[in-house]
XYZ file of C-alpha atoms in Angstrom:
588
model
C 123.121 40.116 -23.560
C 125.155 37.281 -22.155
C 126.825 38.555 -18.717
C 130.588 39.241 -18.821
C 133.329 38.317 -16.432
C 136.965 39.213 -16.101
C 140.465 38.032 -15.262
C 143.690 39.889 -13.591
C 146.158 40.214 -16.095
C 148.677 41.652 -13.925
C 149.898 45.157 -11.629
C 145.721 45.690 -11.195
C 145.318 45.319 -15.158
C 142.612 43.315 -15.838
C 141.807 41.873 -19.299
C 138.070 40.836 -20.073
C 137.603 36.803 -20.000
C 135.754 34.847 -23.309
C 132.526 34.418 -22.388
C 130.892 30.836 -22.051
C 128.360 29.654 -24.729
C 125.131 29.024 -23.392
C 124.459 25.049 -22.485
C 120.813 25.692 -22.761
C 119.080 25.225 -26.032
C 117.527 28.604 -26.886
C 113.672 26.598 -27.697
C 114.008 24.699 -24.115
C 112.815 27.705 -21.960
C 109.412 28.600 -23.530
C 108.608 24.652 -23.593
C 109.533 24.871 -19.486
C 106.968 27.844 -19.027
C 104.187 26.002 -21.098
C 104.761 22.803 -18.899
C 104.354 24.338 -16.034
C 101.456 26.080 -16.833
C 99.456 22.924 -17.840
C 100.928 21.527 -14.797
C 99.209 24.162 -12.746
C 96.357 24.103 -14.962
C 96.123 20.094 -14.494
C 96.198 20.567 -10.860
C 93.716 23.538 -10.685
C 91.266 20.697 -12.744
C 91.790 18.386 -10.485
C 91.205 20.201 -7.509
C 87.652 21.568 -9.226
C 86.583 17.763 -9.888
C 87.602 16.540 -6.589
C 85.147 19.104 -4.511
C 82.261 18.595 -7.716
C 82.697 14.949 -6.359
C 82.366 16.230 -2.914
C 79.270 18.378 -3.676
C 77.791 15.878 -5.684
C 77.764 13.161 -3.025
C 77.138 15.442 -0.611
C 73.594 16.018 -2.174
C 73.308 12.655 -3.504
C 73.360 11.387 0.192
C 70.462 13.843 0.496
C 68.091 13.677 -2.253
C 67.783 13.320 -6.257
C 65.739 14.906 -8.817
C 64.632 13.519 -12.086
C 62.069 16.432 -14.077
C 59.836 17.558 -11.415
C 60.288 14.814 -8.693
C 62.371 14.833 -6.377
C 63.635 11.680 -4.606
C 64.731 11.773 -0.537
C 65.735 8.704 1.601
C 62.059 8.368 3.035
C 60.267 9.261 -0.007
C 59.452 11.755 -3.144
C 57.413 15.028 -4.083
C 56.560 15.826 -7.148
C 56.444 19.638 -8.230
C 54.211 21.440 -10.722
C 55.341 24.090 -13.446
C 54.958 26.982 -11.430
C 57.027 25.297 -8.434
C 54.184 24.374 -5.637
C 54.454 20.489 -4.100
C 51.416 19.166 -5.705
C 52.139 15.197 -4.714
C 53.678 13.713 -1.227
C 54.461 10.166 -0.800
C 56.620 8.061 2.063
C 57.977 5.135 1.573
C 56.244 3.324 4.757
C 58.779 -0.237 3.893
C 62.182 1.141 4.245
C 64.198 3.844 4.046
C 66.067 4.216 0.858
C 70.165 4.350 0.641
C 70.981 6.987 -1.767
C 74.277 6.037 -2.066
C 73.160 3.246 -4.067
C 71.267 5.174 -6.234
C 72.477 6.193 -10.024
C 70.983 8.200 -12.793
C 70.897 7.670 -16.439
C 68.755 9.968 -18.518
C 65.413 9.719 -17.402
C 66.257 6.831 -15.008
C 66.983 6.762 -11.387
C 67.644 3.652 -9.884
C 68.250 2.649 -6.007
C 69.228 -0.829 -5.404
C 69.135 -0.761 -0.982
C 66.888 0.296 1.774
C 68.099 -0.498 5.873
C 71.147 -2.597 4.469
C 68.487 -4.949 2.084
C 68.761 -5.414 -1.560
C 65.810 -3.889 -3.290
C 64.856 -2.824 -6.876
C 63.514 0.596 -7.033
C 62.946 1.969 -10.520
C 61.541 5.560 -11.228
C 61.434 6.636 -15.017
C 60.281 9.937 -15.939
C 57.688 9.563 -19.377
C 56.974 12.316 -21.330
C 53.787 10.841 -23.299
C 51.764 13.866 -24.413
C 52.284 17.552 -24.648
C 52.521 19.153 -21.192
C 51.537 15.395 -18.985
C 54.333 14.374 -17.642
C 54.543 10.714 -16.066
C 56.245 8.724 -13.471
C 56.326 5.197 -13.387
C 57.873 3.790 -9.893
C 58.821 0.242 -9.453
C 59.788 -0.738 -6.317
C 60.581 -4.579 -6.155
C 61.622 -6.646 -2.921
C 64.288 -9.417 -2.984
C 62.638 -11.433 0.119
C 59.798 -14.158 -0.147
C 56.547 -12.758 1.618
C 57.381 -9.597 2.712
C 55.494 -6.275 2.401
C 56.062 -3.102 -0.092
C 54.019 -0.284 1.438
C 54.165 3.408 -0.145
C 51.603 6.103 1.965
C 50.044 9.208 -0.377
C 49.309 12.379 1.898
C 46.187 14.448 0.704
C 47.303 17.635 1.994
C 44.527 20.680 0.890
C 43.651 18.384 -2.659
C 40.427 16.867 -3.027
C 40.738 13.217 -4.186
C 38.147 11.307 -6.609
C 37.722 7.646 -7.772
C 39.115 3.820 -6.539
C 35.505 2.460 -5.532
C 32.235 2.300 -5.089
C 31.457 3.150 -0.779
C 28.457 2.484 1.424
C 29.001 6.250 2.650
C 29.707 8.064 -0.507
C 31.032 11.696 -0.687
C 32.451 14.134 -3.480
C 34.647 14.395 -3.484
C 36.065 11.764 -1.347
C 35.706 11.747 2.528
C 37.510 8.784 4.405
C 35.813 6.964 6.679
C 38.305 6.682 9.543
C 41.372 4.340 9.542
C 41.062 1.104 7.867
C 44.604 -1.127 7.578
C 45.585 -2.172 3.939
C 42.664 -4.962 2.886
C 42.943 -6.823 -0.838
C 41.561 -4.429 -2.906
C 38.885 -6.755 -4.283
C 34.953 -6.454 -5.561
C 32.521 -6.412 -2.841
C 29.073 -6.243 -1.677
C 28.958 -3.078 0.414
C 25.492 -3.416 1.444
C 26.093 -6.585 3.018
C 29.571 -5.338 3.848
C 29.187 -2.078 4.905
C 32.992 -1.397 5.541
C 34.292 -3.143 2.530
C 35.440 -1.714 -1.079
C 32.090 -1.982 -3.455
C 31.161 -4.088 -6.668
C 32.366 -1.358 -8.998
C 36.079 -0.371 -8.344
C 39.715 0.973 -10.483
C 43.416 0.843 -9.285
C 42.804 4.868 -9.889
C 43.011 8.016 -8.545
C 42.476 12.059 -9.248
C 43.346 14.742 -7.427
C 42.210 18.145 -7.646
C 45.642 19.531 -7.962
C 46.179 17.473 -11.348
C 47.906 14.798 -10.063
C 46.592 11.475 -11.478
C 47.382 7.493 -9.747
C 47.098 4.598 -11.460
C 48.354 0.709 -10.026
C 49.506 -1.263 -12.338
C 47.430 -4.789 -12.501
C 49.903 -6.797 -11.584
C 50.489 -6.052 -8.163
C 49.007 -8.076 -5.236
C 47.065 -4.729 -4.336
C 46.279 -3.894 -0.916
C 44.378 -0.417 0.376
C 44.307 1.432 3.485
C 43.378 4.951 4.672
C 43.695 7.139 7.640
C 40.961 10.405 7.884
C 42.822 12.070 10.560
C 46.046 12.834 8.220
C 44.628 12.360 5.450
C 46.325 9.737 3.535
C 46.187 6.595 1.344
C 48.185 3.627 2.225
C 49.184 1.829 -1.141
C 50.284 -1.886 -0.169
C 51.846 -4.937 -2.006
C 51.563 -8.448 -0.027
C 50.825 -12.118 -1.386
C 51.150 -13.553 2.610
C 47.428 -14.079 3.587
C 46.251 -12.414 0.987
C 43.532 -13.786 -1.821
C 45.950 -12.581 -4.640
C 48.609 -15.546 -6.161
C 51.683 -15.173 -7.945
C 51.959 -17.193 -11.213
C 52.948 -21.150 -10.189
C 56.579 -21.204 -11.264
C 57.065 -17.695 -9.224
C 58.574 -16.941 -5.435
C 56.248 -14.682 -4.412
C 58.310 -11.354 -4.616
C 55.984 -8.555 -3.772
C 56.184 -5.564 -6.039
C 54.238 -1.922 -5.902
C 53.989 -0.834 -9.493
C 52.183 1.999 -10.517
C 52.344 5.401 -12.303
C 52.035 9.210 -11.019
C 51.116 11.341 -13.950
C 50.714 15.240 -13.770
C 49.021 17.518 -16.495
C 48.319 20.998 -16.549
C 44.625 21.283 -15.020
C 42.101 17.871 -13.736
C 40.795 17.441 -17.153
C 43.692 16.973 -19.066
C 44.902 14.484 -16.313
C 41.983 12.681 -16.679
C 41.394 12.490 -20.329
C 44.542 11.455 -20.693
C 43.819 8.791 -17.720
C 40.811 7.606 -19.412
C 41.921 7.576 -23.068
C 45.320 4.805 -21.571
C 44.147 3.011 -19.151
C 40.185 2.414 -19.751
C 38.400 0.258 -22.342
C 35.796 2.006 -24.292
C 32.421 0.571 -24.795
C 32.000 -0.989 -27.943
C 27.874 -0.252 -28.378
C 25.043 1.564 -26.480
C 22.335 0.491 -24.251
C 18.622 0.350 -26.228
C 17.158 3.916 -26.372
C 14.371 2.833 -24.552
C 16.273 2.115 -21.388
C 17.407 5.889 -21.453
C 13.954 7.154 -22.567
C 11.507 5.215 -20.408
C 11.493 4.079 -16.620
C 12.104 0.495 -15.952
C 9.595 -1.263 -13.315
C 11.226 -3.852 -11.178
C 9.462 -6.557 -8.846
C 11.803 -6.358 -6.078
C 10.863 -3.503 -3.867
C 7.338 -3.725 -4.248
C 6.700 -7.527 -3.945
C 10.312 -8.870 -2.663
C 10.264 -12.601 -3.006
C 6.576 -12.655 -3.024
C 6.404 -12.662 -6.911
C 3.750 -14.505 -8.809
C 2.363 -14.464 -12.496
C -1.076 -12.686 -10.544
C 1.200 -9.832 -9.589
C 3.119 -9.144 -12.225
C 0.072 -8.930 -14.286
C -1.748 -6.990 -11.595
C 2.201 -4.748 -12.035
C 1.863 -4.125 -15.557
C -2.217 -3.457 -15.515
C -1.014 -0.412 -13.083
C 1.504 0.702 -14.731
C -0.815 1.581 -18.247
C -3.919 2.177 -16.199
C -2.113 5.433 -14.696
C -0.596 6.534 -17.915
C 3.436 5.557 -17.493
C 5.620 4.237 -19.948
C 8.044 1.682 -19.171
C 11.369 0.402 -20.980
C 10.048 -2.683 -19.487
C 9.179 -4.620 -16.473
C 11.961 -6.745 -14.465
C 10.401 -10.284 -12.554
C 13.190 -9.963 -9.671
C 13.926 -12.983 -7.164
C 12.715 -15.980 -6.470
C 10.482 -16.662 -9.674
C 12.096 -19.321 -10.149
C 11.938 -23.138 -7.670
C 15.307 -23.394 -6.660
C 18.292 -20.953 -6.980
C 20.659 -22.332 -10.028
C 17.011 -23.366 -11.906
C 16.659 -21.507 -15.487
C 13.036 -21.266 -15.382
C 10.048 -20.637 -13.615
C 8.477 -21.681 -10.756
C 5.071 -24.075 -12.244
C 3.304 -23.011 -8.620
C 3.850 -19.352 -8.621
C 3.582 -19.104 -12.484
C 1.063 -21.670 -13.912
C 0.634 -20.142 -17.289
C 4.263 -18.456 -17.812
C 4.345 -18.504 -21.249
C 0.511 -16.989 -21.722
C 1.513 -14.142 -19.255
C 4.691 -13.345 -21.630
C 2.175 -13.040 -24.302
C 0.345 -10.742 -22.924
C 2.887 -8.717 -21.611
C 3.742 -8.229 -24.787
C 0.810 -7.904 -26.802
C 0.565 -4.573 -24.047
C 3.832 -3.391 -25.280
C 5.937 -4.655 -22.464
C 9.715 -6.021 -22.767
C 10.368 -8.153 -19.922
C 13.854 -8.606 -18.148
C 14.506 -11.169 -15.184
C 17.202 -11.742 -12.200
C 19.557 -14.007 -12.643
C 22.583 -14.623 -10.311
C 25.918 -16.824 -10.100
C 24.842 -18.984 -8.078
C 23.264 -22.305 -7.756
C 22.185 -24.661 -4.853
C 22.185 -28.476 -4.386
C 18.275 -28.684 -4.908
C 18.669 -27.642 -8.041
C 19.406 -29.899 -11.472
C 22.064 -28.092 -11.821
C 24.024 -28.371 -9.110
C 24.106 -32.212 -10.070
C 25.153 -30.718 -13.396
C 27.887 -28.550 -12.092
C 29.863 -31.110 -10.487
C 29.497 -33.424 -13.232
C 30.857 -31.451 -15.962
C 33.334 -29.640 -13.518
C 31.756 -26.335 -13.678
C 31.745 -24.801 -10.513
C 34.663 -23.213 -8.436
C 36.567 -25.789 -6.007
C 38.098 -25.594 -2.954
C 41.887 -24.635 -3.526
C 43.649 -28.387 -3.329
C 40.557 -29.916 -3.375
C 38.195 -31.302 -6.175
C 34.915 -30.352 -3.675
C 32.767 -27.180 -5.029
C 33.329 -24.057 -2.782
C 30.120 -23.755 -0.577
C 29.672 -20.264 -0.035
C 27.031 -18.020 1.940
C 25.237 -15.209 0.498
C 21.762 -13.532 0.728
C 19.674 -16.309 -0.123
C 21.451 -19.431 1.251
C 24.416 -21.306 0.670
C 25.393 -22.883 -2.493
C 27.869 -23.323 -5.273
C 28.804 -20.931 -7.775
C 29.458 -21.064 -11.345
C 33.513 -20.472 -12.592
C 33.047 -18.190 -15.369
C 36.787 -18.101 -16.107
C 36.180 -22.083 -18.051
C 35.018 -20.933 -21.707
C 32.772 -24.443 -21.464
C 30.927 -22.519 -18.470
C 30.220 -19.450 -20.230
C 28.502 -21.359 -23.272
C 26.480 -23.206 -20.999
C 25.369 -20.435 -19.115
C 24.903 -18.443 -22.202
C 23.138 -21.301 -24.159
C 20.409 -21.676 -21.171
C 19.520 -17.655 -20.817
C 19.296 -18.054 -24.885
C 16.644 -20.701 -24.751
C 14.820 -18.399 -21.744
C 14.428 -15.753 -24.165
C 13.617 -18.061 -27.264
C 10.675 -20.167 -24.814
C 9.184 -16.763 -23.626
C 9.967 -13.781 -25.697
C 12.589 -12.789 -22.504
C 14.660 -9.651 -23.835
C 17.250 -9.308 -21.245
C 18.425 -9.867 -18.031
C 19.370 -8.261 -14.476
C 22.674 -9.669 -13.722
C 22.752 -10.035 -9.888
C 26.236 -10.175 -7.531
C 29.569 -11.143 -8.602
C 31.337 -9.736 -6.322
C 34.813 -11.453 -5.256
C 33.219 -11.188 -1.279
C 30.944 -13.958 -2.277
C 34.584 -16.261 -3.494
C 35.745 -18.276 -0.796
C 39.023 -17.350 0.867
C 40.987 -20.078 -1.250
C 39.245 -21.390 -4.335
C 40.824 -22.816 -7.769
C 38.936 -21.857 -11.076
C 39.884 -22.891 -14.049
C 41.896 -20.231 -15.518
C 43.980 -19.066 -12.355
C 43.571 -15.622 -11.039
C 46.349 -13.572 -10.125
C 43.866 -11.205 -9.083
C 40.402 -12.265 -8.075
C 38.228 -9.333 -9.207
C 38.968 -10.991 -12.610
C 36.464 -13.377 -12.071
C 33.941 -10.377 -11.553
C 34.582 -8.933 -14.958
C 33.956 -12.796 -16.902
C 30.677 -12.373 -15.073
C 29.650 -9.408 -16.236
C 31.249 -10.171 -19.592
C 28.070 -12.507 -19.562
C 25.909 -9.582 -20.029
C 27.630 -8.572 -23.645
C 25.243 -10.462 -25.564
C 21.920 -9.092 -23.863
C 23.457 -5.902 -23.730
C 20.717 -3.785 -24.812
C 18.164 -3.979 -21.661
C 21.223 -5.946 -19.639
C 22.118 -4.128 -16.477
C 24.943 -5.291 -13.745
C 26.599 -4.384 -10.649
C 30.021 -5.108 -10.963
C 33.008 -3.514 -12.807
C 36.805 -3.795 -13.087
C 38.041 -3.301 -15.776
C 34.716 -3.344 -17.990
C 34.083 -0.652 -19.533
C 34.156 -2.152 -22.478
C 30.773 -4.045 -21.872
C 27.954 -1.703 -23.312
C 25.611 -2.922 -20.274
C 23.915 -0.259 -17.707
C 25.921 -0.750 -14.200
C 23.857 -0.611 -11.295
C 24.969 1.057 -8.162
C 24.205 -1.046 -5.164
C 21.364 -1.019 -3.532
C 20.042 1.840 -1.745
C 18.120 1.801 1.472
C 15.091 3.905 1.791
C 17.302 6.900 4.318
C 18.178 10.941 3.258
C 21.946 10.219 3.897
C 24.977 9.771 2.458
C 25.028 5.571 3.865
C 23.511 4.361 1.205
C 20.654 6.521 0.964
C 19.521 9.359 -1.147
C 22.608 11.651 -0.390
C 24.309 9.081 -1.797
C 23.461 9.092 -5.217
C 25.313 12.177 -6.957
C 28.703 10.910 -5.588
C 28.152 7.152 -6.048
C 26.673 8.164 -9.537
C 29.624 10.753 -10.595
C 32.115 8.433 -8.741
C 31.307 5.190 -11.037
C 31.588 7.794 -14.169
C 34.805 8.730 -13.370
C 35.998 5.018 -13.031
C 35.023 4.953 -17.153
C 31.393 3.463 -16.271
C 28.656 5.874 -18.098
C 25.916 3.431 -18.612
C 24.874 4.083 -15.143
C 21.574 3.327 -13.246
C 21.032 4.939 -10.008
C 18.657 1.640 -8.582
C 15.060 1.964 -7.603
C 13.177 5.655 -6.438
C 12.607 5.421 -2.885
C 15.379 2.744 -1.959
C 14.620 -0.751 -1.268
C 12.082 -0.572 0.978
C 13.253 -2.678 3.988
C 12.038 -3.237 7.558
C 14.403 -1.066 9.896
C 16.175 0.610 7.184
C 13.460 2.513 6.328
C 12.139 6.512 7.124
C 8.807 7.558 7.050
C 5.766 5.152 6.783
C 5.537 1.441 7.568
C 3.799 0.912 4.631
C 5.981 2.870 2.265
C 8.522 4.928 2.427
C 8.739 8.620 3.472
C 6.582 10.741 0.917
C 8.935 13.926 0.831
C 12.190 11.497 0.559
C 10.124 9.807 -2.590
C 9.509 12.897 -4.603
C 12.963 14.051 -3.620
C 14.373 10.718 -4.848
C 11.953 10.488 -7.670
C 12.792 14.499 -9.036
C 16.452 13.346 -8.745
C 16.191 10.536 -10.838
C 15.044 12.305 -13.596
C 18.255 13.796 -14.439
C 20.171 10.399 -14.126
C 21.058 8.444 -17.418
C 18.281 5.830 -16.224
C 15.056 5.787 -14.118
C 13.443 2.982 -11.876
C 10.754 2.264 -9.967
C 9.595 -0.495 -7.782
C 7.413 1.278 -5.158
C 5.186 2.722 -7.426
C 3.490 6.529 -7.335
C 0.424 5.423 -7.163
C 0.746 3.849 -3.358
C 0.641 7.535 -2.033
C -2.320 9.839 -3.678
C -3.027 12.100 -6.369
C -0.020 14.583 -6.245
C 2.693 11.925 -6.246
C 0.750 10.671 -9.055
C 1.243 13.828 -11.380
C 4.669 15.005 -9.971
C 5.817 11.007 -11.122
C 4.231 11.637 -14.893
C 5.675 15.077 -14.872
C 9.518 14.157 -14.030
C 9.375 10.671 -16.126
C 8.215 13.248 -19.271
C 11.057 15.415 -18.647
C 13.784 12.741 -18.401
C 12.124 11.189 -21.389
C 12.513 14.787 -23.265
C 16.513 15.228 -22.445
């Protein structure tokens, strides 16, 4: 009800006064009360978003997560299901900016670190039920600088990335080594460098699998007193060269995958990122020992001794997948035949070897020196690697001298390489060969070949790729990236010692360490080791009988066997112990 007023009419009367109409539009006062609610509302909103804003940046400043990885300013950890840090890394080239980092989906991206423009990329992959991947990309803007990323071991056990002179398993660092090109090498020359058989991969024993991509200028280091793993991108004195028309932007590429247990993370490792061998070995080379030359005669080798070899080997009852002439058979390294001194009647003792049943395999190598035809050949036809900005052929050192060496990256090479071990086998009934070194350690620093190598452990897998067509009794001892190539790899040469530097320790880890690389044609060299002066326990003669029987019960159980020192050096026992483990590994 509208309120009421009045007016004095007169002698205290008072007479009530017409009220006013209301000005206000009756609808007008619920439409004020609904404004000022969404005003309020509005403002509450507001308020809400502002301090989300707040506690968003607030954490963004301090770290990011993207699944199970979580991103800080110095570096990431990665998480399993049940919530325990399974994976540490730093980031040893800078420390990251969050604020310029942004997230889209499955994306994070950071474009700073200490006031530089970088490109780091991580992108969570979800390829397979229950593996989860990470692929990390971390890109820098300046011309010959370094990206360096540092993995901490914590409690896990870690398996794979190379071949080592001192081989554990799982893997035991050998005290602190800076970042070195991760390259093929000859660790029994080299003792302290990465070996002939080596993968940009990793396993850990927590399920946590590592795997570089090829593309980066890859350098490795390690540090036993932490323990860690120093991953390292550089193209400044390196042997590693970006493509011509590129700066040379280093960039650390690789992927961090997770799975439930170690098998899943490596089967699904191995099915990716390995080649699968497209045949097997001969049977024979599983089933039967194979006799080499080398330990028992060294360069010594003549037609009288090989036949003298083979006599031996029936008159005590062995079998043999067949008999391997080692070095120096031939007259000059490069030559693709045999010496007429040392082996008058070549192609008579070929018959006869195999009239007695025996295949015959010989050593063959990369290189060739300037006595040789070839060598003449070589420089004629441009075969051989050159000095970098120079027409010359590289001169390089290795076991047996100095020479050239053949670039296996020119197609034209490979065919005439091919076509000369063809018409070895076709002149003496030859039925495979040993193919010797190719290791990148044996490259010069800067060389040109004819298809340029980004990376130069390349040129290691076109030489084993030469083994493909004599694959069945073919062996090697280099691999990256070769798995494909249905050839037995040969772990490096052992010496005739019980431990774990290249001696009969050595063997399980090197063996089980090649296998996990995606190499399972695998021979475990000669029983006994190599025989040589000074690297040698036991006799002078031979080596150490307990250390032979040892290495010879071992071997049994290995996909291949070989000898070189043979049983029959020591006495009767050895004798029947050597008949009774080369039946069992023949029966398995």
């Amino acid at each position: 009800m509208g309120t009421q007023t009045f007016q004095r009419r007169g002698k205290g009367e008072w007479m009530e006064k017409e009220q006013e109409p209301n000005r206000t539009p009756p609808a007008s006062q619920p439409f004020r009360l609904v404004a000022c609610a969404l005003l309020i509302m509005g403002l509450f909103l507001i308020a809400v978003a502002i301090g989300c804003c707040y506690v968003i940046r607030f954490q963004k400043t301090d770290r990011m997560k993207i699944e199970k990885l979580e991103l800080r300013k110095d570096g990431f950890t990665i998480k399993n299901q049940g919530g325990d840090i399974i994976f540490v890394l730093t980031f040893q080239s800078g420390v990251l900016d969050l604020e310029s980092c942004f997230q889209e989906k499955e994306m994070l991206t950071c474009t700073r670190a200490d006031k530089r423009k970088i490109r780091l990329i991580i992108r969570a992959i979800k390829p397979k039920r229950a593996v989860i991947c990470y692929s990390i990309s971390w890109e820098e803007l300046i011309v010959d600088t370094v990206v360096e990323h540092k993995i901490f071991w914590g409690d896990a056990h870690w398996y794979g990335g190379y071949e080592m002179s001192v081989q554990h398993w799982p893997i035991k660092l050998p005290g602190c080594q800076e970042p070195m090109p991760f390259v093929t090498s000859d660790v029994y020359s080299f003792r302290n460098s990465f070996g002939g058989v080596l993968e940009r991969y990793w396993l850990s024993s927590k399920a946590v699998a590592i795997k570089i991509n090829d593309s980066v200028p890859f350098h490795l280091g390690f540090n036993a007193t932490e323990p860690s793993l120093v991953f390292q991108a550089r193209y400044k004195d390196s042997p590693y060269g970006p493509l011509l028309e590129e700066q040379s932007f280093p960039g650390l590429y690789y992927h961090v995958c997770v799975a439930p247990d170690v098998t899943s993370a490596h089967k699904y490792m191995a099915q990716n990122y390995f080649k699968k061998p497209l045949k097997v070995p001969s049977e024979e080379m599983f089933r039967f020992p194979i006799w080499s030359t080398w330990a028992l005669y060294k360069k010594e080798i003549n037609q009288t001794k090989v036949q003298e070899f083979a006599h031996m080997i029936r008159k005590y009852g062995f079998k043999a997948s067949h008999i391997e002439i080692d070095d120096m058979y031939m007259q000059n390294y490069g030559d693709f035949d045999f010496d007429p001194l040392k082996f008058p009647r070549a192609t008579e003792m070929f018959e006869k070897l195999k009239k007695d049943g025996f295949n015959v395999t010989v050593w063959i190598h990369p290189f060739v020196h300037k006595k040789s035809p070839n060598f003449k050949v070589g420089i004629e036809k441009h075969f051989l690697v050159t000095q970098r900005k120079e027409r010359l052929p590289a001169m390089v050192k290795w076991w047996n001298g100095v020479g050239a060496i053949f670039d296996f990256t020119n197609p034209l090479v490979r065919d005439w390489f091919h076509a000369h071990l063809e018409e070895l086998c076709l002149k003496y009934g030859i039925s495979s060969f040993k193919f010797d070194a190719g290791e990148t350690c044996y490259l010069p620093k800067e060389f040109t070949t004819f298809q340029p190598l980004l990376d130069p452990s390349i040129w290691s897998r076109y030489y084993a790729e030469m083994a493909s067509p004599f694959h069945e009794l073919a062996e090697v001892r280099v691999g990256y990236q070769s798995q494909h190539i249905s050839s037995f790899v040969r772990i490096i040469d052992r010496d005739s010692v019980w431990g774990y530097e290249l001696g009969l320790k050595s063997i399980i880890p090197t063996v089980l360490n090649i296998g996990l690389l995606g190499y399972h044609f695998i021979l475990p060299d000669m029983i006994g080791g190599n025989f040589i002066p000074n690297k040698t326990e036991g006799a002078v003669d031979i080596p150490d009988r307990e250390l032979y029987i040892r290495w010879l019960e071992l071997s049994a159980f290995m996909p291949s066997m070989q000898f070189s020192i043979p049983p029959w050096l020591y006495d009767k026992e050895v004798i029947e112990i050597a008949l009774k483990f080369t039946r069992l590994h023949e029966s398995l």
